[in-house]
Amino acid sequence: MSSIVCKDLCKTFQQGEEIITGLDHVSIEIEAGDFVCLSGPSGSGKTTLLNAMGGLDTPDSGQIQVGDTRVDQLGKGPLADMRLHKIGFVFQAYNLIPVLTARENVEFVMQVRGEPAQERSHRSHDILKEVGLEGMEDRRPAQLSGGQQQRVAVARAIVSQPALVLADEPTANLDSVTATQLMDLFVELNQHHNITFVIATHDTRVMAYAKRLIKMRDGKIISDEKQQHPSTVVS
Amino acid sequence: MTITLRMAWRNLWRHKRRTWLTVGAMIFSNLILVFSISLQLGSYQMMIDNSLKSYTGHMQIQREGYNEEPKMRSSIDAIISLAGRVRDQLGNESVAARGVAFAMTSSEERSYGLQIIGVEPEYEPKVSTLPGLITRGGYFTGLNTEEIIIGAVLARNLRVGIGDELTLLGSGHDGSFAAGIAIVTGIFESGIAEIDRSMAQLPIGYFQDLFGMEGRGHNIVINAADLSEVESAKQSVSSVLKDRDELVVLDWELLQPGLKQAIQADFTSAWFMYGVLIVLVAFSVLNTQLMSVLERTREFGVMMALGVKPARLGSLVITETAVMSGLGLAIGALLGIVMTWYLSIVGFSYPGMEDMAERFNLPDRMYPSLSILSIMLGPSVVFVFSLLASIYPAIRLFFLQPVTAMRAV
Ligand SMILES: Nc1ncnc2c1ncn2[C@@H]1O[C@H](COP(=O)(O)OP(=O)(O)O)[C@@H](O)[C@H]1O
Ligand SMILES: [Mg+2]
């Protein structure tokens, strides 16, 4: 069963006089439970593709299906609902609401989802422990390191057990050790919770973890290969 | 506390100075509004009261029909003793009988038609400010003396002074010819040209002789302790009139219809000022919240990307405004109450007020009167307008695209 199917996606941006190609007839299928890296130089269309899959931005043409949902056919409201309930997002940086503590950041999105208070406090506690932030629940983002902030973002993304996590350059602001730890966490979540991961990156350390590595350039997919021996969690 | 409320509260203090400036503007306006509205509502009472105490009184006893058509023959029998009984009934000295007639009044040089009022010299000063406004000479020396008090403008027109003699010609109670003389003993300056030009007073005993009234008069003026006691005093007076079917008690709203509206209309400019104040506060809120939304574009973009809907973000912005306005309301109203309460006890006067008071024989201090209405009216309008002002920044969030918002710095 395919988790994500994209057919013939095109997207252009206009910047002043110039027309910029974001996606140029991109078609891919990603299976449930896969761990995929979108790689390529900056400007190659990784973010644009990820945003299209996540229903953050609509392509000019083409079809996108995530699970049973035709994402390209949804309106604004249903798209927001889909993002809220079905997909976990991790962005490059400054992911968190600065005035809320780690725990409140996780709980806020749960509250928006309409989850009961008891459940929220219970699960936020557990999930922060799982991502290795026990004892730091009450710190605000400014009191956490970049790696810890990304862990909070991951905790927030997976707390309601989405089938799919989309991460856009999650390690871009992290040092090598922290980046490796974050990737280990992703792999672990992929294995234990069977969450599909699609990670856009141009970080070779990250690519090493991918089961499937898709390379992009100028809005096109230029290579797509399964990796036989991706790095795995050393535990 | 819900997460939204917690977020709103903490977001406010991300820019302490900006928030305090806005809250400060609210506190200031609320303070001013509580004080001014209390003072204003207090002065309605005071101005109505002053206006009535200058001549008309809080209520009057008249023969039925006199108020609509003041005829010489619509009179009250044995008016002086009736006034005495009312005084006893109320235990209140502020009751005085009057007669009203018209007469051609002549000095050696000139003649004018005047309204002649017969008054009880002992009690008239208690129901009217006019006797206190005599600037030359004095008041009557007796009930039956041939004395007359006239206004300053009239004195000038007639070219008379204290001690000069005036001749009065008119028609009496039964329509017969009435004539007499009187010595000018006092000249008053009410400051109202109409009164100073065309009104004169005689002691009521002499008035009755002159106009053939045979103990009659036209009205009994009654003042209660203050406006709020008019109604109960009226009940009490009515009981004295049980056996006098032809007489009625009229309160000031019947005697001076339009007085209330006229005084309230006088404050239109004050309401306009309040409007300006409120609009200024609303703009300050608009500015603050617009800036606070703009600088959080990226943050809101991230939240929207996660699936948080604009309505929820909008309600966050409005909650922030409500918390801010709530602070301004609580602190402003509290300070307003304290200040107004203090001034309602010691009184309040503005430069020049004492001079005016002396000239017009009026109280020299104003007393704001605190009420739920005067406390809540201004601050709650400020609150509502602040919330309204935050609707625009909140609505802007509906036009935010998460992808573009996240690209913002
Ligand atoms: N909102 C936008 N407006 C204008 N150009 C954009 C916009 N988003 C992306 N682009 C352009 O589209 C191309 C692909 O961008 P992107 O998908 O962000 O690449 P990547 O994530 O691989 O660096 C780039 O040339 C980028 O400048
Ligand atoms: Mg990118």
XYZ file of C-alpha atoms and ligand atoms in Angstrom:
672
model
C 0.000 0.000 0.000
C 1.308 3.384 -0.937
C 1.189 6.085 1.635
C 1.861 8.954 -0.738
C 1.269 9.159 -4.475
C 2.274 12.226 -6.471
C 1.503 12.386 -10.185
C 2.922 14.935 -12.551
C 3.244 17.798 -10.093
C 4.115 21.211 -11.481
C 4.585 24.402 -9.556
C 6.039 27.740 -10.584
C 6.625 30.863 -8.604
C 6.659 34.364 -9.855
C 9.270 36.656 -8.449
C 8.962 40.033 -10.058
C 9.327 39.493 -13.809
C 10.958 36.115 -13.371
C 9.117 32.796 -13.436
C 10.837 30.282 -11.173
C 10.286 26.570 -11.496
C 9.595 24.927 -8.177
C 8.428 21.512 -9.408
C 8.721 20.253 -12.948
C 6.501 17.208 -13.668
C 7.348 15.312 -10.492
C 5.834 11.878 -9.939
C 6.703 9.611 -7.015
C 5.145 7.002 -4.771
C 6.160 6.531 -1.177
C 5.164 3.449 0.748
C 3.805 3.427 4.242
C 6.546 2.917 6.814
C 9.293 4.074 4.500
C 12.102 6.388 5.511
C 12.761 8.686 2.567
C 15.264 11.447 2.048
C 14.707 14.185 -0.507
C 18.134 15.520 -1.261
C 19.556 18.045 -3.648
C 21.149 21.431 -3.677
C 19.449 24.442 -2.277
C 16.680 25.649 -4.599
C 16.136 22.234 -6.159
C 12.497 22.014 -5.058
C 12.674 19.860 -1.910
C 10.654 22.197 0.245
C 8.157 22.787 -2.514
C 7.565 19.068 -2.891
C 7.304 18.538 0.847
C 4.851 21.412 1.168
C 2.733 19.978 -1.613
C 2.596 16.574 0.092
C 1.732 18.157 3.413
C -1.023 20.314 1.972
C 0.790 23.506 2.901
C 0.879 24.756 -0.634
C -1.094 23.697 -3.682
C 0.642 22.686 -6.919
C -0.346 24.323 -10.204
C -1.187 20.940 -11.691
C -0.926 17.261 -10.884
C -2.405 14.977 -8.258
C -1.392 14.208 -4.692
C -2.849 11.463 -2.592
C -1.913 10.940 1.031
C -3.518 7.796 2.441
C -7.063 7.926 1.101
C -7.111 11.692 0.753
C -6.773 13.634 -2.499
C -4.799 16.508 -1.061
C -4.898 18.582 -4.250
C -8.677 18.670 -4.124
C -9.082 19.879 -0.547
C -10.030 23.420 0.456
C -8.215 25.502 3.035
C -10.152 24.293 6.063
C -9.989 20.561 5.327
C -6.286 20.948 4.487
C -5.685 22.515 7.890
C -7.601 19.653 9.489
C -5.553 17.102 7.575
C -2.294 18.727 8.699
C -3.544 18.910 12.243
C -4.708 15.320 12.550
C -2.775 13.221 10.044
C 0.666 14.736 9.572
C 3.501 15.671 11.879
C 5.726 18.550 10.782
C 9.260 19.406 11.791
C 10.770 22.522 10.265
C 14.290 23.817 10.060
C 14.252 26.051 13.123
C 12.152 28.305 15.304
C 9.462 25.690 15.238
C 8.188 26.349 18.705
C 5.884 28.901 20.275
C 8.365 30.979 22.280
C 6.061 31.845 25.172
C 5.143 28.245 25.900
C 7.242 25.668 27.770
C 8.308 22.438 26.071
C 5.342 20.688 27.555
C 2.875 23.441 26.716
C 4.126 23.452 23.131
C 3.243 19.775 22.861
C -0.048 20.214 24.689
C -1.131 23.239 22.699
C -1.376 21.318 19.444
C -3.095 18.465 21.272
C -5.593 20.924 22.657
C -6.255 22.307 19.201
C -6.905 18.741 18.123
C -9.498 18.578 20.856
C -7.834 15.986 23.031
C -8.981 15.862 26.667
C -6.864 17.556 29.339
C -5.992 14.390 31.222
C -4.766 12.704 28.067
C -2.757 15.764 27.112
C -0.802 16.035 30.300
C -0.224 12.299 30.412
C 0.938 11.898 26.837
C 2.996 15.080 26.660
C 4.932 13.860 29.662
C 5.552 10.444 28.130
C 6.503 11.736 24.719
C 8.990 14.275 26.074
C 10.559 11.455 28.021
C 10.723 9.356 24.881
C 12.581 12.068 22.956
C 14.987 12.418 25.857
C 13.796 15.646 27.449
C 12.821 14.341 30.857
C 13.291 17.088 33.426
C 13.176 19.856 30.856
C 9.429 19.915 30.365
C 9.020 23.296 31.980
C 11.699 25.134 30.036
C 10.816 27.673 27.421
C 12.407 27.297 23.944
C 14.926 30.041 24.731
C 16.181 27.936 27.628
C 16.785 24.903 25.415
C 19.611 24.154 22.976
C 18.920 23.899 19.240
C 18.925 20.104 19.432
C 16.578 20.091 22.403
C 14.232 22.477 20.614
C 14.142 20.143 17.614
C 13.333 17.268 19.962
C 10.384 19.217 21.333
C 9.270 19.812 17.752
C 9.564 16.082 17.071
C 7.647 15.277 20.232
C 4.918 17.658 19.133
C 4.866 16.130 15.648
C 4.477 12.540 16.798
C 2.504 12.862 20.025
C -0.783 12.018 18.365
C 0.752 9.204 16.352
C 0.404 10.483 12.811
C 1.047 8.067 9.958
C 3.365 10.537 8.284
C 6.059 12.923 9.444
C 7.425 15.539 7.060
C 10.688 17.141 8.112
C 12.292 20.030 6.242
C 16.017 20.397 6.921
C 15.575 19.325 10.538
C 19.326 19.190 11.181
C 20.354 22.356 9.369
C 20.965 24.266 12.591
C 22.452 21.397 14.570
C 26.003 20.307 15.210
C 27.051 16.888 14.074
C 26.537 15.062 17.368
C 23.085 16.514 17.900
C 22.152 15.914 14.282
C 23.095 12.247 14.622
C 21.088 11.922 17.821
C 18.050 13.453 16.112
C 18.375 11.061 13.171
C 18.685 8.139 15.563
C 15.450 9.295 17.141
C 13.742 9.435 13.740
C 14.903 5.944 12.850
C 13.731 4.614 16.164
C 10.296 6.203 15.760
C 10.143 4.859 12.215
C 10.887 1.360 13.432
C 8.855 1.278 16.629
C 5.820 3.286 15.633
C 5.855 2.503 11.919
C 5.642 6.198 11.078
C 6.497 7.139 7.480
C 9.244 9.755 7.312
C 9.960 12.089 4.435
C 12.935 14.286 5.170
C 14.158 17.071 2.933
C 17.849 17.731 3.427
C 21.121 18.494 1.789
C 23.013 17.117 4.765
C 24.944 13.988 3.813
C 24.895 12.748 7.417
C 21.143 12.594 7.160
C 21.095 10.919 3.769
C 23.064 8.059 5.222
C 20.019 7.089 7.280
C 17.595 6.916 4.373
C 16.131 3.631 3.192
C 15.331 5.433 -0.005
C 17.223 8.408 -1.356
C 15.615 10.710 -3.899
C 17.794 13.325 -5.543
C 16.336 16.475 -7.043
C 17.632 19.268 -9.218
C 15.801 22.180 -10.819
C 12.446 20.877 -9.698
C 12.977 17.431 -11.172
C 13.786 14.063 -9.695
C 17.128 13.032 -11.088
C 17.682 9.821 -9.192
C 15.730 7.554 -6.898
C 17.407 4.604 -5.242
C 16.889 2.199 -2.362
C 19.833 2.023 0.032
C 20.735 -1.472 1.140
C 22.366 -0.642 4.439
C 21.109 2.548 5.907
C 22.613 3.643 9.225
C 20.610 2.263 12.089
C 20.196 3.023 15.723
C 23.105 1.994 17.833
C 21.476 1.035 21.056
C -5.907 28.866 33.179
C -6.269 27.547 29.670
C -3.260 27.443 27.382
C -4.768 30.181 25.213
C -5.149 32.513 28.190
C -1.633 31.695 29.352
C -0.301 32.364 25.868
C -2.196 35.644 25.665
C -0.885 36.795 29.015
C 2.736 35.928 28.241
C 2.549 37.384 24.749
C 1.524 40.718 26.248
C 4.667 40.878 28.334
C 6.984 40.164 25.429
C 6.895 43.927 24.935
C 6.452 45.248 28.425
C 6.856 48.886 27.586
C 4.534 48.827 24.605
C 1.858 46.991 26.556
C 2.127 49.340 29.515
C 1.866 52.336 27.216
C -1.361 51.023 25.772
C -2.705 49.950 29.155
C -1.610 53.344 30.481
C -3.647 55.109 27.824
C -6.634 53.014 28.864
C -6.087 53.701 32.549
C -5.826 57.403 31.879
C -8.976 57.528 29.761
C -10.943 55.397 32.176
C -9.891 57.581 35.068
C -10.927 60.713 33.202
C -14.188 59.143 32.070
C -15.221 57.919 35.509
C -14.482 61.313 36.996
C -16.039 63.423 34.242
C -19.159 61.345 33.862
C -19.675 61.283 37.617
C -19.146 65.015 37.719
C -21.437 65.511 34.784
C -24.246 63.373 36.157
C -23.696 65.168 39.478
C -23.937 68.526 37.753
C -27.154 67.639 35.955
C -28.693 67.358 39.388
C -26.946 70.445 40.630
C -27.811 72.578 37.629
C -31.437 71.518 37.630
C -31.539 72.173 41.344
C -29.862 75.571 41.008
C -32.070 76.577 38.186
C -35.184 75.643 40.164
C -33.983 77.239 43.370
C -33.386 80.525 41.584
C -37.104 81.105 41.198
C -39.530 78.345 40.210
C -38.962 75.993 43.147
C -39.183 72.202 43.207
C -42.968 72.353 43.158
C -45.854 74.760 43.437
C -49.407 74.732 44.684
C -51.719 76.394 42.161
C -55.352 76.496 41.315
C -56.042 73.832 38.731
C -55.591 75.253 35.230
C -53.361 78.161 36.304
C -50.213 76.538 34.918
C -51.729 76.226 31.458
C -53.382 79.647 31.508
C -52.151 81.984 34.272
C -55.196 84.213 34.804
C -55.507 86.742 37.606
C -58.739 85.082 38.729
C -57.272 81.569 38.979
C -56.221 82.289 42.522
C -55.816 80.592 45.891
C -57.932 81.842 48.836
C -56.292 82.633 52.184
C -52.955 81.889 50.673
C -50.771 83.013 53.573
C -52.381 80.737 56.100
C -52.312 77.839 53.635
C -48.579 78.416 53.119
C -48.184 78.339 56.900
C -49.965 74.995 57.146
C -47.767 73.505 54.400
C -44.692 74.750 56.252
C -45.873 73.039 59.435
C -46.738 69.845 57.609
C -43.310 69.611 55.953
C -41.384 70.972 58.918
C -39.574 72.987 56.319
C -39.202 76.759 56.033
C -38.736 76.715 52.257
C -42.361 77.439 51.472
C -43.502 80.848 50.263
C -46.736 82.328 48.880
C -46.727 84.533 45.810
C -49.141 86.632 43.832
C -48.651 87.519 40.192
C -49.978 90.564 38.343
C -49.111 92.958 35.560
C -48.781 96.689 35.897
C -47.649 99.705 33.991
C -44.848 101.083 36.128
C -43.784 104.693 35.795
C -41.068 106.915 37.122
C -41.093 110.642 36.594
C -39.557 110.138 33.189
C -40.628 106.777 31.773
C -43.089 103.863 31.871
C -42.706 100.123 31.359
C -45.056 97.150 31.566
C -43.848 94.763 34.274
C -44.614 91.476 35.892
C -45.289 92.264 39.533
C -44.746 89.501 42.075
C -46.137 89.755 45.568
C -43.879 87.865 47.985
C -43.635 86.929 51.656
C -40.524 88.845 52.766
C -39.757 86.354 55.521
C -39.902 83.225 53.359
C -39.139 84.321 49.821
C -35.331 84.295 50.402
C -35.682 80.607 51.303
C -37.178 79.583 47.966
C -35.448 81.964 45.574
C -31.957 83.302 44.996
C -33.279 86.650 43.822
C -33.438 88.381 47.245
C -29.789 87.404 47.738
C -28.873 89.140 44.501
C -29.793 92.613 45.659
C -26.760 94.765 45.019
C -28.101 98.115 46.130
C -30.500 98.854 48.984
C -32.106 95.984 50.881
C -35.106 93.680 51.035
C -38.598 94.551 52.309
C -39.007 95.782 55.844
C -42.578 94.487 56.312
C -45.483 92.528 54.839
C -47.570 95.609 54.046
C -45.054 98.347 53.368
C -45.274 100.298 50.115
C -41.914 99.089 48.883
C -40.738 97.680 45.566
C -37.671 95.728 44.433
C -36.661 96.021 40.788
C -33.939 94.722 38.490
C -30.835 96.702 37.621
C -31.698 97.005 33.925
C -35.150 98.317 34.744
C -33.711 100.812 37.230
C -31.473 102.123 34.492
C -34.352 102.249 32.004
C -36.615 104.056 34.450
C -33.719 106.230 35.624
C -34.462 105.599 39.266
C -32.390 104.711 42.313
C -32.966 103.693 45.922
C -35.612 105.893 47.591
C -37.288 106.978 44.360
C -41.021 106.593 43.911
C -42.771 104.505 41.235
C -46.406 104.587 40.212
C -48.160 101.304 39.419
C -51.262 101.035 37.234
C -53.015 97.795 36.431
C -56.215 95.809 36.779
C -57.235 94.120 39.979
C -58.581 90.678 40.812
C -62.152 91.559 39.925
C -61.133 93.455 36.795
C -61.369 96.831 38.481
C -58.787 99.560 38.163
C -55.747 99.162 40.454
C -53.322 101.960 41.248
C -50.680 102.716 43.860
C -47.228 103.936 44.568
C -44.130 102.235 45.942
C -40.638 103.313 46.982
C -37.665 101.533 45.416
C -35.890 99.832 48.346
C -33.714 97.343 46.523
C -32.164 96.723 43.115
C -31.141 93.194 42.116
C -28.822 91.837 39.448
C -29.683 88.282 38.537
C -27.449 88.352 35.466
C -30.416 87.308 33.363
C -31.358 90.393 31.324
C -34.974 89.358 30.890
C -35.549 89.158 34.633
C -33.510 92.264 35.389
C -35.575 94.181 32.856
C -39.135 93.117 33.431
C -39.726 91.815 36.922
C -40.484 93.613 40.183
C -41.479 92.403 43.634
C -43.805 93.839 46.247
C -44.468 92.556 49.767
C -47.527 90.312 49.450
C -49.711 92.265 51.926
C -49.360 95.453 49.923
C -49.709 93.473 46.678
C -53.065 92.098 47.874
C -54.278 95.611 48.808
C -53.185 97.106 45.540
C -54.743 94.482 43.292
C -57.852 93.807 45.365
C -56.800 90.227 46.094
C -58.588 89.955 49.476
C -56.111 87.503 50.975
C -55.617 85.612 47.766
C -52.465 84.762 45.809
C -51.492 82.613 42.835
C -48.978 80.073 43.910
C -47.101 78.619 46.828
C -43.525 77.749 46.011
C -42.062 74.757 47.840
C -38.514 73.439 47.908
C -37.695 69.965 49.186
C -34.329 69.253 50.796
C -33.086 68.090 47.413
C -34.357 66.828 44.080
C -34.608 63.227 45.192
C -37.063 64.157 47.955
C -39.473 66.035 45.741
C -41.746 63.056 45.293
C -42.232 62.319 48.976
C -42.672 66.012 49.805
C -45.328 66.178 47.118
C -47.287 63.360 48.782
C -47.079 65.130 52.083
C -48.270 68.459 50.635
C -51.192 66.757 48.910
C -52.494 65.653 52.283
C -52.806 69.320 53.377
C -54.879 70.008 50.267
C -57.416 67.231 50.908
C -60.281 69.667 51.475
C -59.205 72.051 48.713
C -60.315 70.305 45.542
C -59.596 73.288 43.354
C -55.869 73.162 44.135
C -53.120 70.982 42.709
C -49.425 70.378 43.444
C -47.229 70.532 40.318
C -43.645 69.341 40.401
C -40.797 70.977 38.503
C -41.026 68.694 35.486
C -44.527 70.048 34.888
C -43.625 73.624 35.771
C -40.533 73.720 33.567
C -40.925 71.128 30.860
C -37.737 70.987 28.783
C -35.411 72.089 31.592
C -33.922 68.622 31.916
C -33.339 68.270 28.180
C -31.911 71.768 27.942
C -29.350 71.054 30.631
C -28.436 67.663 29.236
C -28.038 69.141 25.776
C -25.539 71.546 27.282
C -23.172 68.631 27.729
C -23.094 67.525 24.121
C -19.601 68.923 23.761
C -18.479 66.838 26.734
C -19.794 63.684 25.076
C -17.913 64.663 21.953
C -14.703 64.955 23.987
C -15.257 61.510 25.456
C -15.733 60.181 21.945
C -12.379 61.611 20.882
C -10.677 60.084 23.918
C -12.172 56.684 23.197
C -11.222 56.796 19.528
C -7.637 57.678 20.498
C -7.449 54.684 22.804
C -8.926 52.472 20.087
C -6.253 53.622 17.641
C -3.519 52.959 20.137
C -4.867 49.427 20.558
C -5.117 49.003 16.808
C -1.506 50.098 16.404
C -0.220 47.867 19.186
C -2.042 44.774 18.024
C -1.173 45.337 14.388
C 2.504 45.541 15.277
C 2.277 42.543 17.527
C 0.627 40.481 14.773
C 3.138 41.616 12.142
C 6.176 40.754 14.194
C 4.764 37.306 14.895
C 4.089 36.496 11.245
C 6.553 33.615 11.239
C 5.232 32.238 14.510
C 1.661 32.351 13.255
C 2.835 30.772 9.987
C 4.307 27.829 11.886
C 1.112 27.395 13.879
C -0.979 27.482 10.736
C 1.338 24.982 9.092
C 0.681 22.658 12.015
C -3.015 22.945 11.259
C -4.094 25.672 13.691
C -6.870 27.627 12.001
C -6.868 31.415 11.583
C -10.000 31.740 13.718
C -8.104 30.316 16.643
C -5.156 32.646 16.117
C -7.587 35.542 15.726
C -9.235 34.698 18.990
C -5.795 34.631 20.582
C -5.223 38.197 19.414
C -8.630 39.243 20.713
C -8.011 37.464 24.001
C -4.751 39.397 24.322
C -6.641 42.618 23.736
C -9.315 41.629 26.220
C -6.708 40.904 28.891
C -4.991 44.209 28.178
C -8.270 46.134 28.190
C -9.381 44.300 31.311
C -6.260 45.519 33.085
C -6.883 49.058 31.862
C -10.500 48.836 32.954
C -9.799 47.464 36.414
C -6.954 49.837 37.255
C -8.516 52.868 35.551
C -11.950 52.422 37.086
C -10.427 51.796 40.505
C -8.313 54.949 40.398
C -11.308 56.829 39.012
C -13.497 55.654 41.877
C -10.931 56.615 44.498
C -10.371 60.070 43.025
C -14.040 60.763 42.369
C -15.092 59.476 45.756
C -12.612 61.800 47.410
C -13.830 64.789 45.396
C -17.455 63.889 46.000
C -16.750 64.447 49.677
C -14.538 67.535 49.636
C -16.118 69.008 46.530
C -14.517 70.395 43.447
C -14.272 73.848 41.988
C -12.618 75.330 38.942
C -10.920 78.699 38.635
C -13.516 81.441 38.511
C -16.249 79.247 39.910
C -16.280 81.015 43.272
C -16.706 84.413 41.617
C -19.598 83.082 39.580
C -21.118 81.466 42.620
C -20.986 84.715 44.517
C -22.429 86.711 41.660
C -25.330 84.385 41.023
C -25.962 83.367 44.629
C -25.157 79.703 43.797
C -23.158 76.978 45.563
C -19.419 77.454 45.029
C -18.398 73.801 44.736
C -19.456 70.900 42.570
C -19.846 67.396 43.889
C -19.444 64.500 41.464
C -21.906 61.738 42.234
C -20.604 58.179 41.891
C -23.029 55.570 40.678
C -22.740 52.206 38.969
C -23.645 54.009 35.763
C -21.059 56.759 36.113
C -18.366 54.206 37.006
C -19.083 51.632 34.349
C -20.288 53.658 31.379
C -16.948 55.117 30.217
C -14.670 52.154 30.971
C -16.999 49.621 29.386
C -17.245 51.671 26.196
C -13.426 51.892 26.136
C -13.298 48.120 26.621
C -15.715 47.427 23.790
C -13.971 49.825 21.400
C -10.583 48.300 22.204
C -11.945 44.887 21.327
C -13.452 46.283 18.147
C -10.082 47.818 17.273
C -8.405 44.421 17.530
C -10.787 42.873 15.028
C -8.829 44.236 12.084
C -5.454 42.785 13.170
C -7.238 39.521 13.942
C -8.888 39.447 10.518
C -5.542 39.931 8.802
C -4.598 36.463 10.009
C -7.219 35.001 7.705
C -5.190 36.233 4.740
C -1.953 34.718 5.938
C -0.542 31.854 3.840
C 1.443 29.498 6.065
C 4.189 28.998 3.466
C 4.745 32.714 2.863
C 4.380 33.486 6.549
C 7.092 30.975 7.417
C 9.430 32.506 4.868
C 9.051 35.831 6.709
C 11.716 36.725 9.233
N 7.126 31.485 -2.260
C 8.067 31.516 -3.206
N 8.196 32.598 -3.985
C 9.139 32.652 -4.964
N 9.996 31.665 -5.216
C 9.935 30.576 -4.442
C 8.971 30.431 -3.406
N 9.155 29.229 -2.817
C 10.185 28.645 -3.473
N 10.641 29.436 -4.441
C 11.696 29.126 -5.383
O 11.462 27.846 -5.920
C 12.662 27.125 -6.041
C 12.566 25.860 -5.243
O 12.560 26.210 -3.874
P 12.558 25.210 -2.661
O 11.535 24.192 -2.891
O 12.476 26.023 -1.423
O 14.014 24.557 -2.760
P 14.835 23.753 -1.667
O 13.942 23.497 -0.537
O 15.272 22.550 -2.395
O 15.990 24.624 -1.321
C 13.749 28.032 -5.571
O 14.360 28.637 -6.705
C 13.068 29.060 -4.729
O 13.741 30.291 -4.790
Mg 14.120 24.093 1.447
